[in-house]
Coordinates of N, CA and C in Angstrom, one line a residue:
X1 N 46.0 4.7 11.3 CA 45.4 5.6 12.3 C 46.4 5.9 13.3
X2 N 46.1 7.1 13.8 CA 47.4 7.5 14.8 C 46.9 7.1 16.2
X3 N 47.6 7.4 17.1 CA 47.3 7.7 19.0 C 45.7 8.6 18.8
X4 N 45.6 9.6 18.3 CA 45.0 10.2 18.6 C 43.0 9.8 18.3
X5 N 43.6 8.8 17.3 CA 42.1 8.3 16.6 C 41.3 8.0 17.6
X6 N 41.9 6.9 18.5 CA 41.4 6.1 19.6 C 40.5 7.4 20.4
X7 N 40.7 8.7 20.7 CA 40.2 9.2 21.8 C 39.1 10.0 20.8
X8 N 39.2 10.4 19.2 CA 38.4 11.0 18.8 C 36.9 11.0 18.8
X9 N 36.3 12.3 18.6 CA 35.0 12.3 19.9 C 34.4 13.1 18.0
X10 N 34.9 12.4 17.1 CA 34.8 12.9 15.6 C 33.7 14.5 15.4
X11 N 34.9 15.5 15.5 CA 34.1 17.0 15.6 C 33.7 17.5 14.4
X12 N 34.8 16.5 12.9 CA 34.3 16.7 11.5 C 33.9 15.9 10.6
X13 N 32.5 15.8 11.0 CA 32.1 15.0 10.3 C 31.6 15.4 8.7
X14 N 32.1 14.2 8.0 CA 31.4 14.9 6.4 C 30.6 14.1 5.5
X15 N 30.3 14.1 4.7 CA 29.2 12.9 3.9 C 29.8 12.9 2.3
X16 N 30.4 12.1 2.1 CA 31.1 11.7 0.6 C 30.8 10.5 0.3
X17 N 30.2 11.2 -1.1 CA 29.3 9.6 -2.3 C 29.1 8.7 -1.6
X18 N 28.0 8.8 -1.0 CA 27.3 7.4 0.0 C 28.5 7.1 1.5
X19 N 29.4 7.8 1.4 CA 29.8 7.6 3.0 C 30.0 8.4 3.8
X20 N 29.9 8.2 4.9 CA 30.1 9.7 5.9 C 31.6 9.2 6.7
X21 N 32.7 10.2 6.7 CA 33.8 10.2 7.8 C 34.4 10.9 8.1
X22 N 34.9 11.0 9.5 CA 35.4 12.2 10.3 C 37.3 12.4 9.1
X23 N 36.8 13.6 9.1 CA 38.3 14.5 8.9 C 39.3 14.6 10.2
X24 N 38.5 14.8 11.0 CA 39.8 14.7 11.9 C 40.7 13.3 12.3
X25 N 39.8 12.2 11.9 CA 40.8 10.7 12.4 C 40.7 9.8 11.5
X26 N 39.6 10.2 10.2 CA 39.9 9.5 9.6 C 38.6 8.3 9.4
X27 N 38.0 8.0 10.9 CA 37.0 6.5 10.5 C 36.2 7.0 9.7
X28 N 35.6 5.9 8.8 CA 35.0 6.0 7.9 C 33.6 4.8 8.3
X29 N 32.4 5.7 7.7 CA 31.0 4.4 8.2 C 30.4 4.4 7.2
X30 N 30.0 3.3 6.1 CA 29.8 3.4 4.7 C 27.5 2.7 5.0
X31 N 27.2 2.6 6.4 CA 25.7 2.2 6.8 C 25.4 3.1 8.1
X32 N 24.8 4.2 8.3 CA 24.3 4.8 9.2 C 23.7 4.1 10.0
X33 N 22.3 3.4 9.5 CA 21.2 2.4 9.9 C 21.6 2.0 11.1
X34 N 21.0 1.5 12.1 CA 21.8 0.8 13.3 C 19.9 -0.6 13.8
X35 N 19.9 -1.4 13.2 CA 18.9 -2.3 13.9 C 19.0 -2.2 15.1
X36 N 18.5 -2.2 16.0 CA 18.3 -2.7 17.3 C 16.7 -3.3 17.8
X37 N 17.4 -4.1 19.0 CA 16.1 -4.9 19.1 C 16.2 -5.0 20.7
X38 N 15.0 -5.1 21.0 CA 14.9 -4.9 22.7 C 15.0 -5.7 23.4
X39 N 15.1 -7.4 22.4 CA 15.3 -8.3 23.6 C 14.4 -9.1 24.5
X40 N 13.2 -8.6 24.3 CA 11.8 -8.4 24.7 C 11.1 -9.9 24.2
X41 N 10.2 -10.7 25.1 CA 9.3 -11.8 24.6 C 8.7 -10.8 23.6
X42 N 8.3 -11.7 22.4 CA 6.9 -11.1 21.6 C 5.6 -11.0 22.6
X43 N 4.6 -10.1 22.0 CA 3.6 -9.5 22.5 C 2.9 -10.8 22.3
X44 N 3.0 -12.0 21.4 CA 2.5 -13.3 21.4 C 2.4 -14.3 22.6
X45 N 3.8 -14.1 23.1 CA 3.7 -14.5 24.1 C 3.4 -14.7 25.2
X46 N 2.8 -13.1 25.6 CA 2.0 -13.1 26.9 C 0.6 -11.7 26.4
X47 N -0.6 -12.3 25.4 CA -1.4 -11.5 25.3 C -1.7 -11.0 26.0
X48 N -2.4 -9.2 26.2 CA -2.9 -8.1 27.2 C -1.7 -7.8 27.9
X49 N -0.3 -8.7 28.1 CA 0.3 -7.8 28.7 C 1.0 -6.5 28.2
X50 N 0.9 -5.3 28.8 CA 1.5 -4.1 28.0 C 3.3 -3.7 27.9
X51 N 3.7 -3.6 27.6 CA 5.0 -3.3 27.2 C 5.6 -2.1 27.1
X52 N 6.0 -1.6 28.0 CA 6.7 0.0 27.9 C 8.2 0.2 27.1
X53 N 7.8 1.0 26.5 CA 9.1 1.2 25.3 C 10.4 1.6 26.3
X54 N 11.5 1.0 25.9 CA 12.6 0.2 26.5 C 14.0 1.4 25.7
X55 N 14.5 2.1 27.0 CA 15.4 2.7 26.4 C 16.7 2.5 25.8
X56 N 17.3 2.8 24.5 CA 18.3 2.1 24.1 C 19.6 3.8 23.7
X57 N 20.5 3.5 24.0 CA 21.8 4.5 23.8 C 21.3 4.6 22.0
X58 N 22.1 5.8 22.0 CA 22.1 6.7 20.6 C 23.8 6.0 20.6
X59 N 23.6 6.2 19.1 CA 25.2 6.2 18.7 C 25.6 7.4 18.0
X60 N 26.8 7.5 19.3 CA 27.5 9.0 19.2 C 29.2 8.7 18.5
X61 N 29.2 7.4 17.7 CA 30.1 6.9 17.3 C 30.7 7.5 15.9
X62 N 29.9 8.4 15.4 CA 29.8 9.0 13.7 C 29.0 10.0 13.9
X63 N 28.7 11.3 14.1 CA 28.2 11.8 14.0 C 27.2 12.0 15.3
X64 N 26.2 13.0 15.4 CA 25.4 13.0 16.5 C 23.6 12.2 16.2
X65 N 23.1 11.7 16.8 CA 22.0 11.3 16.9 C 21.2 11.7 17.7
X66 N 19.4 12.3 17.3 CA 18.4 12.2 18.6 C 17.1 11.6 18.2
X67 N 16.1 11.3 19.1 CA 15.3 11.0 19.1 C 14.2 11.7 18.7
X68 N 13.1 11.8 17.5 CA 12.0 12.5 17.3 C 11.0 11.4 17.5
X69 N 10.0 12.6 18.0 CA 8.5 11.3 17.7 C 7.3 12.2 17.3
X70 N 7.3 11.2 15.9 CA 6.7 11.7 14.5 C 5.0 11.2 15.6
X71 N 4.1 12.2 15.8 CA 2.6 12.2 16.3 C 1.7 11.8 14.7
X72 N 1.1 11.1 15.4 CA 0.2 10.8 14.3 C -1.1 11.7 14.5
X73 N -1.7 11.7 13.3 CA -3.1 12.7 13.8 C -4.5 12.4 14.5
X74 N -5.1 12.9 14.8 CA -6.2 12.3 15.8 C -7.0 13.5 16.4
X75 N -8.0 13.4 17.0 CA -8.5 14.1 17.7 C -8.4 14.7 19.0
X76 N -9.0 15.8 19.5 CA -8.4 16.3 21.3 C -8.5 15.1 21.9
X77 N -9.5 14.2 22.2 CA -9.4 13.4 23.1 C -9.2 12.1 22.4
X78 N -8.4 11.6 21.5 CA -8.5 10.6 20.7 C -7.2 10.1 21.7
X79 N -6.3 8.6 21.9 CA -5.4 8.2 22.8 C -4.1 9.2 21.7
X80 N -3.0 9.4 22.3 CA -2.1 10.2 21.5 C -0.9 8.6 20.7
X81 N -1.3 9.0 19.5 CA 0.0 7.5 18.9 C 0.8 8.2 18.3
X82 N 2.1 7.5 18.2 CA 3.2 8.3 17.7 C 4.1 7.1 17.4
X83 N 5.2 7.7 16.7 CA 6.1 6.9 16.4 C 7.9 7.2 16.6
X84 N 8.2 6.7 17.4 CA 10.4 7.1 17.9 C 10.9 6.5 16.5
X85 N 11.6 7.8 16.1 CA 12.6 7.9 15.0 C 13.5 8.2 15.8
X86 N 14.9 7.6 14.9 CA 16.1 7.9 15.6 C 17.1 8.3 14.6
X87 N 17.2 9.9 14.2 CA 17.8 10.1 12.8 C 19.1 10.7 13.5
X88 N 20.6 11.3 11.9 CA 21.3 11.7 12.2 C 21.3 13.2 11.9
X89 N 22.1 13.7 12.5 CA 22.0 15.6 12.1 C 22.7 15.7 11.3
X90 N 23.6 14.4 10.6 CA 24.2 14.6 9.1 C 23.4 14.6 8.1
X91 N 22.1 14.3 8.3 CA 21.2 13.9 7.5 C 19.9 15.2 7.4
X92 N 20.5 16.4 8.1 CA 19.8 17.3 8.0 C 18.1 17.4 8.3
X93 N 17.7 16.6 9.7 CA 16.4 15.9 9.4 C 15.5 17.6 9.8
X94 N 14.4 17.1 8.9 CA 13.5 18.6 9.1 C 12.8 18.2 10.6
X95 N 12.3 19.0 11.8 CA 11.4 18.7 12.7 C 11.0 19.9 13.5
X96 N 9.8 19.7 14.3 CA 9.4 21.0 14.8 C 10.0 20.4 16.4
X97 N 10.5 21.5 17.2 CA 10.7 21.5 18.5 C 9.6 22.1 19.8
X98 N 9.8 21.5 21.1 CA 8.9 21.2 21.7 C 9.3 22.0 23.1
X99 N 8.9 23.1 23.3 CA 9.4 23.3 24.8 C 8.5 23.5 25.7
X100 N 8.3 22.7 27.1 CA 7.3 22.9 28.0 C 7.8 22.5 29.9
X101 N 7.5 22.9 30.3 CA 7.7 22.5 32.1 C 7.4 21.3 32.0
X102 N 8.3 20.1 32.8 CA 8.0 18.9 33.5 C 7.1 19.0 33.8
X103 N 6.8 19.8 35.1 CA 6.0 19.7 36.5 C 4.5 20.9 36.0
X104 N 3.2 20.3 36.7 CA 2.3 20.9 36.3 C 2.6 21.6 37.4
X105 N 1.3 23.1 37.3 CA 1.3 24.1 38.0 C 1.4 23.7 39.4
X106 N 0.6 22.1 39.9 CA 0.7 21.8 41.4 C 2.2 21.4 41.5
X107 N 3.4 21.2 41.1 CA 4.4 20.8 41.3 C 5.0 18.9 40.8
X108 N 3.1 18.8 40.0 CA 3.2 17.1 39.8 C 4.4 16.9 38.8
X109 N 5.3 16.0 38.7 CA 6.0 15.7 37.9 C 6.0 14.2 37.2
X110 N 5.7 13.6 37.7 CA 5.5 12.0 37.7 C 4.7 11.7 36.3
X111 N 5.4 10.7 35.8 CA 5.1 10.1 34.5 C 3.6 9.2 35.0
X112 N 2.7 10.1 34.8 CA 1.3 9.7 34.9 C 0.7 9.4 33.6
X113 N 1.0 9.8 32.0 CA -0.1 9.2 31.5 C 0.5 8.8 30.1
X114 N 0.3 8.3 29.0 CA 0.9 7.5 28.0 C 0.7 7.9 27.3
X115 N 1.7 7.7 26.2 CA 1.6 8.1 24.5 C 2.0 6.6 24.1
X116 N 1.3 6.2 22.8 CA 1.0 4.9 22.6 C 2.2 4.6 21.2
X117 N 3.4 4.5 20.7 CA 4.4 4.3 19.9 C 3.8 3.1 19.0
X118 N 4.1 3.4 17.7 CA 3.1 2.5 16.9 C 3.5 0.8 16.8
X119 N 4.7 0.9 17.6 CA 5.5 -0.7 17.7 C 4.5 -1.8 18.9
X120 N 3.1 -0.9 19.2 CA 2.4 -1.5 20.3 C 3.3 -1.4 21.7
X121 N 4.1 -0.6 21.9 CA 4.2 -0.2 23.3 C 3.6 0.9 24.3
X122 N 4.2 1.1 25.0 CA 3.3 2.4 25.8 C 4.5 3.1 26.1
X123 N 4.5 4.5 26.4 CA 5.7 5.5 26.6 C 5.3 6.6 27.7
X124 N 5.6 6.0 29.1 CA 5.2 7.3 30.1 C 5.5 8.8 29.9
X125 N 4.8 9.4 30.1 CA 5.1 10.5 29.6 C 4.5 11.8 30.9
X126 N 5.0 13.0 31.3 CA 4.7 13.8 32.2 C 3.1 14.2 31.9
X127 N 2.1 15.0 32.3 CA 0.8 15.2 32.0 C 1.1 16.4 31.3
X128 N 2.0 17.2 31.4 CA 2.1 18.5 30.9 C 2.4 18.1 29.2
X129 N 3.6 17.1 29.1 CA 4.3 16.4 27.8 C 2.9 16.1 27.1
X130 N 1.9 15.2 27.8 CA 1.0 14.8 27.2 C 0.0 15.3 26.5
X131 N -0.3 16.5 27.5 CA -1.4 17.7 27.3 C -1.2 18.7 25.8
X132 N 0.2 18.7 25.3 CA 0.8 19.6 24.6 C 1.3 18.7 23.1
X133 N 1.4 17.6 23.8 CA 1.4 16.9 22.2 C 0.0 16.4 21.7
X134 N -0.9 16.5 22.8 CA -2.3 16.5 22.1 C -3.0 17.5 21.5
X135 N -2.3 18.9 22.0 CA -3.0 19.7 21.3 C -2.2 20.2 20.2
X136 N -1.2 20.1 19.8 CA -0.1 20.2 19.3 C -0.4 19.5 17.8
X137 N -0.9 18.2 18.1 CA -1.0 17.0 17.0 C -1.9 17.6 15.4
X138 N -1.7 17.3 14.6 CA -3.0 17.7 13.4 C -3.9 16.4 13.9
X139 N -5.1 17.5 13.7 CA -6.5 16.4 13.7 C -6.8 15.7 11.9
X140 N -6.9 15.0 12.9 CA -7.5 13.5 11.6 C -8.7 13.8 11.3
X141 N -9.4 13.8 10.0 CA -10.3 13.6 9.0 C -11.3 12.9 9.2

């Protein structure tokens, strides 16, 4: 690898027979997957206490990564559960997009009310965010 590898910010990325690597420098990453773990006591540990889902960096090391959260179905007033995926755009992931104001019509912006992630954590979320992925959601049977 040359000088130049070290700074590459890999702008061509490609996917060949089970591996993905940038053309412009060359690295090569033959496991996309990335475990991560939060570090966190188990919920064993201290029963009833709640646990807010815990932010962790994307790796912009291969390719681009974002976060989707796959809604589960339920009813208007049922609690909203969902699940954080963390896919790559090499991987062409299918998803629907979400656009809405922070702040309600009075100017509130404050992460007032929760969407429930199926790992048993809680995920603050704006009232507008909340309002919109509830109605948004497919209803359950």
């Amino acid at each position: 690898m040359d000088s130049r590898s070290s700074a590459c910010r890999h702008p061509d990325i490609r996917k060949f027979d089970g591996f993905t690597s940038c053309l412009a420098c060359g690295t090569t990453i033959f496991d996309l997957h990335v475990t991560e773990t939060s570090g966190e006591p188990s919920p064993e540990a201290n029963p009833g206490a709640k646990r807010v889902c815990q932010y962790r960096k994307l790796n912009y090391e291969l390719g681009q990564e974002i976060r989707l959260l796959d809604v589960m179905p339920g009813l208007v007033h049922d609690p909203v559960k969902c699940e954080i995926v963390t896919v790559s755009f090499l991987h062409n992931p299918e998803y629907e997009a979400l656009s809405y104001t922070w702040a309600t019509e009075q100017a509130v912006s404050s992460l007032s009310r929760l969407v429930h992630p199926t790992d048993g954590t809680t995920l603050p979320v704006t009232a507008n965010c909340e309002a919109a992925i509830r109605r948004l959601r497919r209803l359950s049977l």
